Short mmCIF file of C-alpha atoms in Angstrom, two decimals:
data_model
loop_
_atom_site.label_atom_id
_atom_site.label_comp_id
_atom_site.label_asym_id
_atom_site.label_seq_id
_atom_site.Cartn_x
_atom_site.Cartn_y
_atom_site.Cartn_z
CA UNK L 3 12.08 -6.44 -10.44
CA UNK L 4 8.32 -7.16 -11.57
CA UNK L 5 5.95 -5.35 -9.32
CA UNK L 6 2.20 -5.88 -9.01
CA UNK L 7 0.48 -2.91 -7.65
CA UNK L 8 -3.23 -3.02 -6.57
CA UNK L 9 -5.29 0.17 -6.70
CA UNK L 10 -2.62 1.03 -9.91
CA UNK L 11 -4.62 4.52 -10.37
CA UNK L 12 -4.59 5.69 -6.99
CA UNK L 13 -2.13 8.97 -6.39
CA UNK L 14 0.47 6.87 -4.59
CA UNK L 15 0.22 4.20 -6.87
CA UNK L 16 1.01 6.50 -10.01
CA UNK L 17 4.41 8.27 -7.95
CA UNK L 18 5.14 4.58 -7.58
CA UNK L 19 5.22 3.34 -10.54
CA UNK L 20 7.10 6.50 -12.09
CA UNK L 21 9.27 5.54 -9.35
CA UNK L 22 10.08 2.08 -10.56
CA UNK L 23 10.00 2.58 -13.89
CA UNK L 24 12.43 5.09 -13.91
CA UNK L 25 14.91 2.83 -11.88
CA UNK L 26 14.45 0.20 -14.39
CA UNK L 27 11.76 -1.74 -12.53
CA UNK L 28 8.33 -3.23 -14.22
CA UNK L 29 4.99 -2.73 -12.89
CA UNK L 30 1.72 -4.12 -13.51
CA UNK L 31 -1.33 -2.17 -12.11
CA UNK L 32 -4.69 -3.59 -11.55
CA UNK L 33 -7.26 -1.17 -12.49
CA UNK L 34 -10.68 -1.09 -12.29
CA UNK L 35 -11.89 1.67 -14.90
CA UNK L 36 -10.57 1.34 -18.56
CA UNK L 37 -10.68 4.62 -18.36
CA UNK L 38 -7.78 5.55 -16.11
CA UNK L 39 -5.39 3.18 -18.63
CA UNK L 40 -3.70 6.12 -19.86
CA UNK L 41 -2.47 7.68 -16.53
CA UNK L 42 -0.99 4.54 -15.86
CA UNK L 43 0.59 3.95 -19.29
CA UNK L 44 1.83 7.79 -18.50
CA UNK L 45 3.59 6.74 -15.29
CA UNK L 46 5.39 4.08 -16.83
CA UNK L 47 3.14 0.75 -15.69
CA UNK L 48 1.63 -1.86 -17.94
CA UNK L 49 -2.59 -1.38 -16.55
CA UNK L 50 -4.98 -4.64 -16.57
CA UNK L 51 -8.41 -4.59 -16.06
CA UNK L 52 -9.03 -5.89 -12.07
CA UNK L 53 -11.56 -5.21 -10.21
CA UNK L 54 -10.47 -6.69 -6.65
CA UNK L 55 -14.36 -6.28 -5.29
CA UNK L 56 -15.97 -9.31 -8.08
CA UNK L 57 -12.53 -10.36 -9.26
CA UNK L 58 -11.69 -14.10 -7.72
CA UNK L 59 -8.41 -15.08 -6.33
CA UNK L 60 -7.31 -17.51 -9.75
CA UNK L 61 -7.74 -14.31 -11.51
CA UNK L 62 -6.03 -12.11 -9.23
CA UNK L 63 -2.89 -14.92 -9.06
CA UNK L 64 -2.67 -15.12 -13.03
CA UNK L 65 -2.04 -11.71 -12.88
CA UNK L 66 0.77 -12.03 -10.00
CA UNK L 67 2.67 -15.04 -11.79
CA UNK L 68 6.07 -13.89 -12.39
CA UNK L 69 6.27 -11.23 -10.14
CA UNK L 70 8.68 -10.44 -7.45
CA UNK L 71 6.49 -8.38 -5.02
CA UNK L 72 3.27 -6.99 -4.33
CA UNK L 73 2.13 -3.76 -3.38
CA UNK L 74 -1.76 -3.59 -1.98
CA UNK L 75 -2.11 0.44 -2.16
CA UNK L 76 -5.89 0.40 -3.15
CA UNK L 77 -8.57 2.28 -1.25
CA UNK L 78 -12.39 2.68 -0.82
CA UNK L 79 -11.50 6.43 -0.53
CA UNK L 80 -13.37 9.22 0.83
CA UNK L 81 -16.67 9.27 0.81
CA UNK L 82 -17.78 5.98 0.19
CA UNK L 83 -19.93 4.04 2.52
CA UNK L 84 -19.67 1.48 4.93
CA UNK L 85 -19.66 -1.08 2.52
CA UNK L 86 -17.30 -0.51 0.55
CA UNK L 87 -14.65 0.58 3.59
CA UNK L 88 -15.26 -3.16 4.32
CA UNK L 89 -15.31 -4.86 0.91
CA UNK L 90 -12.00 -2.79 -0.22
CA UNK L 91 -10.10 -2.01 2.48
CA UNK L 92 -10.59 -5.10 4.17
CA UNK L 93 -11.90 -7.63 1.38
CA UNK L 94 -9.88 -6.70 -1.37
CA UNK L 95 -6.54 -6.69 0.54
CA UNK L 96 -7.05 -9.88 1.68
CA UNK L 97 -7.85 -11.18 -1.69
CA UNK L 98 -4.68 -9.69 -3.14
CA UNK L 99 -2.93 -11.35 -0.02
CA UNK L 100 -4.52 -14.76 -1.12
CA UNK L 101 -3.86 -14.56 -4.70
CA UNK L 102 0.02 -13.48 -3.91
CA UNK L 103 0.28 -16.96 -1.89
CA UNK L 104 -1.43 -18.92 -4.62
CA UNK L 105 1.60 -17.30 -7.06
CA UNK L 106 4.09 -17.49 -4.74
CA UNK L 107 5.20 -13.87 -4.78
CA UNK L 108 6.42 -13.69 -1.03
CA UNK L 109 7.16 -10.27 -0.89
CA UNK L 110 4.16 -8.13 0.05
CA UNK L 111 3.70 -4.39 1.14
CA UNK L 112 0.92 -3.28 2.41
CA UNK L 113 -0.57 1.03 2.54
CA UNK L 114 -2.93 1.31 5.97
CA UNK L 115 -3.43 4.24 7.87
CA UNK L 116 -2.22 5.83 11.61
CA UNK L 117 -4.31 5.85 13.84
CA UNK L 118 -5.93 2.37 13.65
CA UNK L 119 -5.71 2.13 17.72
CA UNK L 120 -8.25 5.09 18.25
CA UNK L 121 -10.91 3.44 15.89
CA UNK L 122 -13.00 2.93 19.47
CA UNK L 123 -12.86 6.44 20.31
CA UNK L 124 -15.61 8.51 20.77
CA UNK L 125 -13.63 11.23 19.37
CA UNK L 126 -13.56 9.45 16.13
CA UNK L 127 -16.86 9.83 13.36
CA UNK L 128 -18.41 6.36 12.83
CA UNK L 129 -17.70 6.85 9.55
CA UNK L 130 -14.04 7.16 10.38
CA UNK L 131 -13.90 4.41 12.51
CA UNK L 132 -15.16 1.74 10.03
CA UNK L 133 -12.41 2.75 8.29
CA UNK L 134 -9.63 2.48 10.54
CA UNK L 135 -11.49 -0.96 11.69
CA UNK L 136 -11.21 -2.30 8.39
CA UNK L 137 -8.10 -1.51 7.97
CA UNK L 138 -6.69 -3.11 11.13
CA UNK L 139 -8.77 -6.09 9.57
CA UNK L 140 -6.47 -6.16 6.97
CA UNK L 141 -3.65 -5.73 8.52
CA UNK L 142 -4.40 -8.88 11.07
CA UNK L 143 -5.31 -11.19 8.29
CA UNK L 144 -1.90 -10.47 6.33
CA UNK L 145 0.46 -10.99 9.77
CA UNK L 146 -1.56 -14.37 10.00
CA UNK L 147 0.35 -15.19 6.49
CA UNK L 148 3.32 -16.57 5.88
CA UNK L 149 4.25 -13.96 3.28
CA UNK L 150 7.33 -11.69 3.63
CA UNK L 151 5.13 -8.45 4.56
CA UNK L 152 5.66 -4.90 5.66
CA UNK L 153 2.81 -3.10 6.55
CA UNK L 154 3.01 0.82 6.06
CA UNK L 155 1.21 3.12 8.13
CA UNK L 156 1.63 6.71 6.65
CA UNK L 157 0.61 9.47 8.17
CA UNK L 158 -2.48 12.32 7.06
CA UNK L 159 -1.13 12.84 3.47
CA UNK L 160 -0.53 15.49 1.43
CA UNK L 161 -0.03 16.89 -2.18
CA UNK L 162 3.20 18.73 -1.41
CA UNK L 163 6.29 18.77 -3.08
CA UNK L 164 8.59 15.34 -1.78
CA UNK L 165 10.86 16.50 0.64
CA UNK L 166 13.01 13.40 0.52
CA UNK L 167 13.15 13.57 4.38
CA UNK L 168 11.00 11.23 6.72
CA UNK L 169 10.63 9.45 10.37
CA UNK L 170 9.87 6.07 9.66
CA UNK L 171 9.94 3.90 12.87
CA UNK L 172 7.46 0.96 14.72
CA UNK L 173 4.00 2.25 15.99
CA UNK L 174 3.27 4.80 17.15
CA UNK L 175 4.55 8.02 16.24
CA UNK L 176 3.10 11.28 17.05
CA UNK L 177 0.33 12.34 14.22
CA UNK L 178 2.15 14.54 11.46
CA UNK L 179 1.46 14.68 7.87
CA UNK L 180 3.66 13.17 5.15
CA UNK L 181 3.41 13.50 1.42
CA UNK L 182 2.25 11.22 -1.01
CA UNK L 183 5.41 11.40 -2.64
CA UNK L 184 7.42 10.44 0.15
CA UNK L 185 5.58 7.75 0.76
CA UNK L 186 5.75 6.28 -2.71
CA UNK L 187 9.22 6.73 -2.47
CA UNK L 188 9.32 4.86 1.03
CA UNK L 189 7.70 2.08 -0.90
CA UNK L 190 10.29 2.09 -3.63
CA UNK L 191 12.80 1.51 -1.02
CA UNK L 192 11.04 -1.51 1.14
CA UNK L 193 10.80 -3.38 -2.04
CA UNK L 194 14.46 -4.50 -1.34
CA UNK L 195 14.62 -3.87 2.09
CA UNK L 196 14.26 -7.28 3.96
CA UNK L 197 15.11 -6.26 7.47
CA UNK L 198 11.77 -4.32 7.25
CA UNK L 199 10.19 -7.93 6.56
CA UNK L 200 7.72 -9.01 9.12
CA UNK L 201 6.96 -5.33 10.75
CA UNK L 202 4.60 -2.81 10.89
CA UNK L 203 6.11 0.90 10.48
CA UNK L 204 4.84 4.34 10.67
CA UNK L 205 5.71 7.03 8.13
CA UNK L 206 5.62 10.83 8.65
CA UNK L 207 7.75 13.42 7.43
CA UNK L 208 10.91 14.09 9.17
CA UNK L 209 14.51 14.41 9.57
CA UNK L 210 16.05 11.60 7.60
CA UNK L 211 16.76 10.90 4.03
CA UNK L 212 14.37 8.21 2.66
CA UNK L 213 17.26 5.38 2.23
CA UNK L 214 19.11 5.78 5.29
CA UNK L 215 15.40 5.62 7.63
CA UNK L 216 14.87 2.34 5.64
CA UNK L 217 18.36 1.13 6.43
CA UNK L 218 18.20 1.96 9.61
CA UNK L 219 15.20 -0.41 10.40
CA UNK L 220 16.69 -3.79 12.59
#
């Protein structure tokens, strides 16, 4: 399997692709800093050069040719502003949405976030909520597709060890943490999981061994 993975440098991104490529699996990782090239090279992924905030969706699809799924893990990340919440979170995902049609690569995952049903709250920082509202942006424009898509919700994540041991159900499960680790490794596993095709699934850590939560998905 040829995977393209957008936000190729991010932290689950790079467990990804080690991931794959140790299961005999290609990946290509859109990058947007030459500099990270090496980290990716390192996890076992072929980087390009993509920046999904000026790139078009031609370029974006030249990149996808070929390929047998997509993975849109990229991420404005903390700190940054309104803006870019929007432009990346929202903008870029739909763009790599877009450019997967145009290539016909069906199979599309997709990283969001819990919590995307408090983004109203008053409990929730403004800056928070433009988050969680651009990511339930994204996620709305990719179930309007007619891609084969999972979308991924994990929960607050982590730099622990992988446990190898998750809940992974339909929304909403109560807020718990999951590592990043685990939740590359979910990843690995919806790649060739079509029952999972055409829902939207929560992730925390849990009870059940990573495979056998996937299978268990009707």
């Amino acid at each position: 399997m040829r995977v393209v993975i957008a936000g190729g440098h991010g932290q689950i991104a790079l467990l990804l692709e080690q991931q794959l490529a140790t299961r005999g699996d290609a990946a290509t990782a859109l990058v947007r800093n030459p500099d990270h090239f090496a980290d990716v090279q390192e996890a076992g992924a072929v980087p390009v050069l993509c920046d999904l905030e000026s790139a078009t969706v031609d370029s974006v699809a030249d990149y996808l040719n070929g390929a047998d799924a997509a993975v849109f893990a990229a991420g404005a990340g903390a700190g940054s502003g309104a803006a870019r919440k929007d432009t990346v979170d929202f903008g870029a995902a739909a763009l790599f949405a877009t450019a997967a049609a145009e290539a016909g690569v069906r199979r599309f995952l997709q990283v969001s976030t819990v919590g995307i049903e408090s983004a109203g709250s008053p409990s929730v920082s403004p800056e928070f909520a433009v988050y969680l509202k651009a990511k339930k942006a994204a996620e709305d424009d990719l179930r309007s597709r007619s891609l084969d898509w999972t979308i991924l919700r994990p929960g607050p994540l982590t730099d622990d060890a992988p446990t190898g041991l998750v809940t992974l159900a339909a929304p909403v499960l109560p807020r718990s943490p999951v590592t990043r680790a685990d939740v590359a490794a979910v990843l690995a596993e919806l790649l060739t999981a079509p029952q999972t095709i055409g829902k939207t699934l929560e992730l925390v850590n849990g009870d059940t061994p990573i495979a056998d939560a996937v299978r268990a998905i009707l």
